[in-house]
Amino acid sequence: WQEERARAAGAPVSGFCAQTLREATALLEAGCTDVLLTNELTEGAMFRLAETASRHPKATVNTLVDCQAHIAALETAAAAAGAKNVGALIEIECGQGRCGCPAASDTAVALARALVDSERLTFGGLHVYHGGIQHLRSSAERMSAVNVGPASAAESTAARLRAAGIDIPLVTGGGTGTFLQDIAAGTH
């Protein structure tokens, strides 16, 4: 259905998120020019992503990282595939306690610097996502949770990166259940 959705949007198609490598591949094959794989990948999956990106050189293909080992492995994969269109967004932990580096941390700054300085990868920005907030019952509860979690984490991390002289191309996160709250908080 992702491919049909992409084709229905018209060409060029850009700005799609995918949860799996299979979805990302389908979006690229449908003509999408900007795909974000909203997961951190295993080393093997990084090689498959880089190979897929190399077959679609006019597209931008991003994934998530939260440690230096992810960046090193992704850079190795992109080099092996000859891909020049692979990038990464830094995943920021914002209250879910699942993955991501700490908000406004030295780690976030070091990861951004490593991506900016990379010869092979591009720095795509920040990914600040807390899926559990989407299931809160009322709009007011969701707004409060977005402000305390993702919005606060995004703002503080962006401020740290800007203070370090690093431009942030994109800050993203949220989902269907928090779309209106993310827009209101400025974290879309």
PDB file of C-alpha atoms in Angstrom:
ATOM      1  CA  TRP A   1       0.000   0.000   0.000  1.00  0.00           C
ATOM      2  CA  GLN A   2       2.949   2.344   0.533  1.00  0.00           C
ATOM      3  CA  GLU A   3       3.818   2.218  -3.157  1.00  0.00           C
ATOM      4  CA  GLU A   4       0.221   2.988  -4.141  1.00  0.00           C
ATOM      5  CA  ARG A   5       0.136   5.831  -1.636  1.00  0.00           C
ATOM      6  CA  ALA A   6       3.369   7.249  -3.039  1.00  0.00           C
ATOM      7  CA  ARG A   7       2.175   7.035  -6.631  1.00  0.00           C
ATOM      8  CA  ALA A   8      -1.156   8.635  -5.715  1.00  0.00           C
ATOM      9  CA  ALA A   9       0.725  11.617  -4.289  1.00  0.00           C
ATOM     10  CA  GLY A  10       2.190  12.456  -7.728  1.00  0.00           C
ATOM     11  CA  ALA A  11       5.778  12.944  -8.843  1.00  0.00           C
ATOM     12  CA  PRO A  12       8.239  13.825  -7.591  1.00  0.00           C
ATOM     13  CA  VAL A  13       7.216  12.207  -4.344  1.00  0.00           C
ATOM     14  CA  SER A  14       9.121  13.208  -1.226  1.00  0.00           C
ATOM     15  CA  GLY A  15       8.908  13.354   2.505  1.00  0.00           C
ATOM     16  CA  PHE A  16       7.760   9.827   3.343  1.00  0.00           C
ATOM     17  CA  CYS A  17       8.566   7.853   6.481  1.00  0.00           C
ATOM     18  CA  ALA A  18       8.910   4.083   6.582  1.00  0.00           C
ATOM     19  CA  GLN A  19       9.180   1.687   9.514  1.00  0.00           C
ATOM     20  CA  THR A  20      10.890  -1.128   7.637  1.00  0.00           C
ATOM     21  CA  LEU A  21      13.541  -1.450   4.975  1.00  0.00           C
ATOM     22  CA  ARG A  22      10.965  -3.165   2.745  1.00  0.00           C
ATOM     23  CA  GLU A  23       8.650  -0.129   3.013  1.00  0.00           C
ATOM     24  CA  ALA A  24      11.525   2.275   2.329  1.00  0.00           C
ATOM     25  CA  THR A  25      12.503   0.265  -0.750  1.00  0.00           C
ATOM     26  CA  ALA A  26       8.923   0.277  -2.039  1.00  0.00           C
ATOM     27  CA  LEU A  27       8.734   4.054  -1.589  1.00  0.00           C
ATOM     28  CA  LEU A  28      12.002   4.579  -3.470  1.00  0.00           C
ATOM     29  CA  GLU A  29      10.910   2.268  -6.276  1.00  0.00           C
ATOM     30  CA  ALA A  30       7.646   4.231  -6.500  1.00  0.00           C
ATOM     31  CA  GLY A  31       9.634   7.393  -7.171  1.00  0.00           C
ATOM     32  CA  CYS A  32       9.937   8.958  -3.735  1.00  0.00           C
ATOM     33  CA  THR A  33      12.865  11.332  -3.553  1.00  0.00           C
ATOM     34  CA  ASP A  34      13.089  11.724   0.228  1.00  0.00           C
ATOM     35  CA  VAL A  35      12.607   8.720   2.522  1.00  0.00           C
ATOM     36  CA  LEU A  36      13.227   8.469   6.262  1.00  0.00           C
ATOM     37  CA  LEU A  37      13.491   4.994   7.734  1.00  0.00           C
ATOM     38  CA  THR A  38      12.363   5.711  11.299  1.00  0.00           C
ATOM     39  CA  ASN A  39      14.328   2.935  12.949  1.00  0.00           C
ATOM     40  CA  GLU A  40      17.864   2.241  13.971  1.00  0.00           C
ATOM     41  CA  LEU A  41      19.255  -0.568  11.860  1.00  0.00           C
ATOM     42  CA  THR A  42      21.431  -3.599  12.381  1.00  0.00           C
ATOM     43  CA  GLU A  43      24.723  -3.618  10.516  1.00  0.00           C
ATOM     44  CA  GLY A  44      23.348  -6.026   7.896  1.00  0.00           C
ATOM     45  CA  ALA A  45      20.303  -3.840   7.329  1.00  0.00           C
ATOM     46  CA  MET A  46      22.580  -0.810   6.942  1.00  0.00           C
ATOM     47  CA  PHE A  47      24.322  -2.551   4.046  1.00  0.00           C
ATOM     48  CA  ARG A  48      20.954  -3.352   2.439  1.00  0.00           C
ATOM     49  CA  LEU A  49      19.810   0.258   2.927  1.00  0.00           C
ATOM     50  CA  ALA A  50      23.010   1.590   1.348  1.00  0.00           C
ATOM     51  CA  GLU A  51      22.677  -0.800  -1.602  1.00  0.00           C
ATOM     52  CA  THR A  52      19.073   0.329  -2.075  1.00  0.00           C
ATOM     53  CA  ALA A  53      20.127   3.982  -1.881  1.00  0.00           C
ATOM     54  CA  SER A  54      22.835   3.414  -4.505  1.00  0.00           C
ATOM     55  CA  ARG A  55      20.155   2.153  -6.927  1.00  0.00           C
ATOM     56  CA  HIS A  56      18.234   5.431  -6.397  1.00  0.00           C
ATOM     57  CA  PRO A  57      20.984   8.071  -6.574  1.00  0.00           C
ATOM     58  CA  LYS A  58      18.584  11.022  -7.005  1.00  0.00           C
ATOM     59  CA  ALA A  59      16.799  10.224  -3.740  1.00  0.00           C
ATOM     60  CA  THR A  60      17.792  11.130  -0.200  1.00  0.00           C
ATOM     61  CA  VAL A  61      17.660   8.111   2.108  1.00  0.00           C
ATOM     62  CA  ASN A  62      17.901   8.680   5.869  1.00  0.00           C
ATOM     63  CA  THR A  63      17.799   6.405   8.888  1.00  0.00           C
ATOM     64  CA  LEU A  64      18.276   6.914  12.632  1.00  0.00           C
ATOM     65  CA  VAL A  65      21.387   6.700  14.793  1.00  0.00           C
ATOM     66  CA  ASP A  66      21.955   7.129  18.520  1.00  0.00           C
ATOM     67  CA  CYS A  67      25.621   6.190  18.964  1.00  0.00           C
ATOM     68  CA  GLN A  68      28.998   6.480  17.231  1.00  0.00           C
ATOM     69  CA  ALA A  69      28.952   2.758  16.358  1.00  0.00           C
ATOM     70  CA  HIS A  70      25.823   3.313  14.248  1.00  0.00           C
ATOM     71  CA  ILE A  71      27.495   6.142  12.359  1.00  0.00           C
ATOM     72  CA  ALA A  72      30.672   4.134  11.725  1.00  0.00           C
ATOM     73  CA  ALA A  73      28.709   1.113  10.481  1.00  0.00           C
ATOM     74  CA  LEU A  74      26.445   3.235   8.277  1.00  0.00           C
ATOM     75  CA  GLU A  75      29.455   5.047   6.819  1.00  0.00           C
ATOM     76  CA  THR A  76      31.136   1.693   6.058  1.00  0.00           C
ATOM     77  CA  ALA A  77      27.944   0.419   4.406  1.00  0.00           C
ATOM     78  CA  ALA A  78      27.540   3.559   2.280  1.00  0.00           C
ATOM     79  CA  ALA A  79      31.167   3.367   1.158  1.00  0.00           C
ATOM     80  CA  ALA A  80      30.867  -0.328   0.265  1.00  0.00           C
ATOM     81  CA  ALA A  81      27.743   0.332  -1.801  1.00  0.00           C
ATOM     82  CA  GLY A  82      29.132   3.479  -3.405  1.00  0.00           C
ATOM     83  CA  ALA A  83      26.099   5.383  -2.106  1.00  0.00           C
ATOM     84  CA  LYS A  84      26.439   9.147  -1.802  1.00  0.00           C
ATOM     85  CA  ASN A  85      22.836   9.800  -0.790  1.00  0.00           C
ATOM     86  CA  VAL A  86      22.645   8.202   2.663  1.00  0.00           C
ATOM     87  CA  GLY A  87      22.068  10.299   5.735  1.00  0.00           C
ATOM     88  CA  ALA A  88      21.068   9.980   9.343  1.00  0.00           C
ATOM     89  CA  LEU A  89      18.953  11.761  11.877  1.00  0.00           C
ATOM     90  CA  ILE A  90      19.971  11.558  15.519  1.00  0.00           C
ATOM     91  CA  GLU A  91      17.341   9.847  17.609  1.00  0.00           C
ATOM     92  CA  ILE A  92      16.747  11.719  20.860  1.00  0.00           C
ATOM     93  CA  GLU A  93      15.308   9.983  23.924  1.00  0.00           C
ATOM     94  CA  CYS A  94      12.301  11.983  25.091  1.00  0.00           C
ATOM     95  CA  GLY A  95      10.683   9.967  27.849  1.00  0.00           C
ATOM     96  CA  GLN A  96       9.863   6.590  26.398  1.00  0.00           C
ATOM     97  CA  GLY A  97      13.060   4.995  27.749  1.00  0.00           C
ATOM     98  CA  ARG A  98      13.521   2.865  24.652  1.00  0.00           C
ATOM     99  CA  CYS A  99      16.275   4.217  22.443  1.00  0.00           C
ATOM    100  CA  GLY A 100      17.934   7.460  21.480  1.00  0.00           C
ATOM    101  CA  CYS A 101      20.725   9.478  23.024  1.00  0.00           C
ATOM    102  CA  PRO A 102      19.989  11.852  25.910  1.00  0.00           C
ATOM    103  CA  ALA A 103      18.473  15.203  24.982  1.00  0.00           C
ATOM    104  CA  ALA A 104      20.820  18.217  24.945  1.00  0.00           C
ATOM    105  CA  SER A 105      23.751  15.937  25.752  1.00  0.00           C
ATOM    106  CA  ASP A 106      27.410  15.941  24.815  1.00  0.00           C
ATOM    107  CA  THR A 107      26.584  12.688  22.985  1.00  0.00           C
ATOM    108  CA  ALA A 108      24.043  14.444  20.756  1.00  0.00           C
ATOM    109  CA  VAL A 109      26.576  17.159  19.911  1.00  0.00           C
ATOM    110  CA  ALA A 110      29.299  14.582  19.158  1.00  0.00           C
ATOM    111  CA  LEU A 111      26.958  12.560  16.931  1.00  0.00           C
ATOM    112  CA  ALA A 112      25.889  15.652  15.002  1.00  0.00           C
ATOM    113  CA  ARG A 113      29.517  16.722  14.578  1.00  0.00           C
ATOM    114  CA  ALA A 114      30.459  13.241  13.335  1.00  0.00           C
ATOM    115  CA  LEU A 115      27.683  13.353  10.740  1.00  0.00           C
ATOM    116  CA  VAL A 116      28.511  16.907   9.639  1.00  0.00           C
ATOM    117  CA  ASP A 117      32.174  15.937   9.285  1.00  0.00           C
ATOM    118  CA  SER A 118      31.454  12.654   7.495  1.00  0.00           C
ATOM    119  CA  GLU A 119      32.711  12.354   3.943  1.00  0.00           C
ATOM    120  CA  ARG A 120      30.015   9.827   3.048  1.00  0.00           C
ATOM    121  CA  LEU A 121      26.907  10.616   5.154  1.00  0.00           C
ATOM    122  CA  THR A 122      24.756  13.702   5.555  1.00  0.00           C
ATOM    123  CA  PHE A 123      23.296  15.042   8.777  1.00  0.00           C
ATOM    124  CA  GLY A 124      19.517  14.925   8.376  1.00  0.00           C
ATOM    125  CA  GLY A 125      18.560  16.476  11.720  1.00  0.00           C
ATOM    126  CA  LEU A 126      16.837  15.240  14.880  1.00  0.00           C
ATOM    127  CA  HIS A 127      14.189  12.574  15.381  1.00  0.00           C
ATOM    128  CA  VAL A 128      12.288  13.047  18.645  1.00  0.00           C
ATOM    129  CA  TYR A 129       9.491  10.472  18.948  1.00  0.00           C
ATOM    130  CA  HIS A 130       7.420   9.210  21.867  1.00  0.00           C
ATOM    131  CA  GLY A 131       4.824   6.812  20.485  1.00  0.00           C
ATOM    132  CA  GLY A 132       3.041   6.238  23.780  1.00  0.00           C
ATOM    133  CA  ILE A 133       1.763   9.812  23.873  1.00  0.00           C
ATOM    134  CA  GLN A 134      -0.477   9.088  20.886  1.00  0.00           C
ATOM    135  CA  HIS A 135      -2.587   6.811  23.086  1.00  0.00           C
ATOM    136  CA  LEU A 136      -3.402   9.342  25.778  1.00  0.00           C
ATOM    137  CA  ARG A 137      -7.143   9.889  25.887  1.00  0.00           C
ATOM    138  CA  SER A 138      -7.620  13.647  25.716  1.00  0.00           C
ATOM    139  CA  SER A 139      -6.083  16.296  23.528  1.00  0.00           C
ATOM    140  CA  ALA A 140      -5.067  18.239  26.653  1.00  0.00           C
ATOM    141  CA  GLU A 141      -3.215  15.195  28.043  1.00  0.00           C
ATOM    142  CA  ARG A 142      -1.425  14.696  24.716  1.00  0.00           C
ATOM    143  CA  MET A 143      -0.492  18.408  24.534  1.00  0.00           C
ATOM    144  CA  SER A 144       0.939  18.363  28.062  1.00  0.00           C
ATOM    145  CA  ALA A 145       2.920  15.178  27.382  1.00  0.00           C
ATOM    146  CA  VAL A 146       4.256  16.521  24.060  1.00  0.00           C
ATOM    147  CA  ASN A 147       5.405  19.737  25.767  1.00  0.00           C
ATOM    148  CA  VAL A 148       7.133  17.909  28.637  1.00  0.00           C
ATOM    149  CA  GLY A 149       8.649  15.160  26.447  1.00  0.00           C
ATOM    150  CA  PRO A 150       9.368  15.583  22.733  1.00  0.00           C
ATOM    151  CA  ALA A 151       9.011  19.372  22.475  1.00  0.00           C
ATOM    152  CA  SER A 152      11.282  19.998  25.441  1.00  0.00           C
ATOM    153  CA  ALA A 153      13.837  17.428  24.230  1.00  0.00           C
ATOM    154  CA  ALA A 154      13.795  18.868  20.703  1.00  0.00           C
ATOM    155  CA  GLU A 155      14.180  22.475  21.879  1.00  0.00           C
ATOM    156  CA  SER A 156      16.991  21.775  24.329  1.00  0.00           C
ATOM    157  CA  THR A 157      18.910  19.573  21.888  1.00  0.00           C
ATOM    158  CA  ALA A 158      18.514  22.038  19.031  1.00  0.00           C
ATOM    159  CA  ALA A 159      19.779  24.829  21.285  1.00  0.00           C
ATOM    160  CA  ARG A 160      22.876  22.776  22.207  1.00  0.00           C
ATOM    161  CA  LEU A 161      23.626  21.994  18.563  1.00  0.00           C
ATOM    162  CA  ARG A 162      23.143  25.594  17.435  1.00  0.00           C
ATOM    163  CA  ALA A 163      25.415  26.776  20.269  1.00  0.00           C
ATOM    164  CA  ALA A 164      28.038  24.371  18.882  1.00  0.00           C
ATOM    165  CA  GLY A 165      27.623  25.962  15.432  1.00  0.00           C
ATOM    166  CA  ILE A 166      25.706  23.046  13.923  1.00  0.00           C
ATOM    167  CA  ASP A 167      22.764  23.749  11.617  1.00  0.00           C
ATOM    168  CA  ILE A 168      19.780  21.432  11.984  1.00  0.00           C
ATOM    169  CA  PRO A 169      18.090  20.654   8.658  1.00  0.00           C
ATOM    170  CA  LEU A 170      15.013  19.013  10.211  1.00  0.00           C
ATOM    171  CA  VAL A 171      13.404  18.217  13.547  1.00  0.00           C
ATOM    172  CA  THR A 172      10.790  15.505  13.297  1.00  0.00           C
ATOM    173  CA  GLY A 173       8.830  13.055  15.401  1.00  0.00           C
ATOM    174  CA  GLY A 174       5.292  12.407  16.549  1.00  0.00           C
ATOM    175  CA  GLY A 175       2.634  10.572  14.667  1.00  0.00           C
ATOM    176  CA  THR A 176      -0.989  10.561  13.650  1.00  0.00           C
ATOM    177  CA  GLY A 177      -2.239  10.601  17.265  1.00  0.00           C
ATOM    178  CA  THR A 178      -0.191  13.682  18.197  1.00  0.00           C
ATOM    179  CA  PHE A 179      -0.095  15.519  14.878  1.00  0.00           C
ATOM    180  CA  LEU A 180      -2.079  18.540  16.088  1.00  0.00           C
ATOM    181  CA  GLN A 181      -0.132  18.735  19.353  1.00  0.00           C
ATOM    182  CA  ASP A 182       3.212  18.452  17.550  1.00  0.00           C
ATOM    183  CA  ILE A 183       2.226  21.276  15.196  1.00  0.00           C
ATOM    184  CA  ALA A 184       1.169  23.451  18.141  1.00  0.00           C
ATOM    185  CA  ALA A 185       4.420  22.675  19.985  1.00  0.00           C
ATOM    186  CA  GLY A 186       6.534  23.344  16.882  1.00  0.00           C
ATOM    187  CA  THR A 187       8.041  19.836  16.793  1.00  0.00           C
ATOM    188  CA  HIS A 188       6.718  18.761  13.387  1.00  0.00           C
TER     189      HIS A 188
END
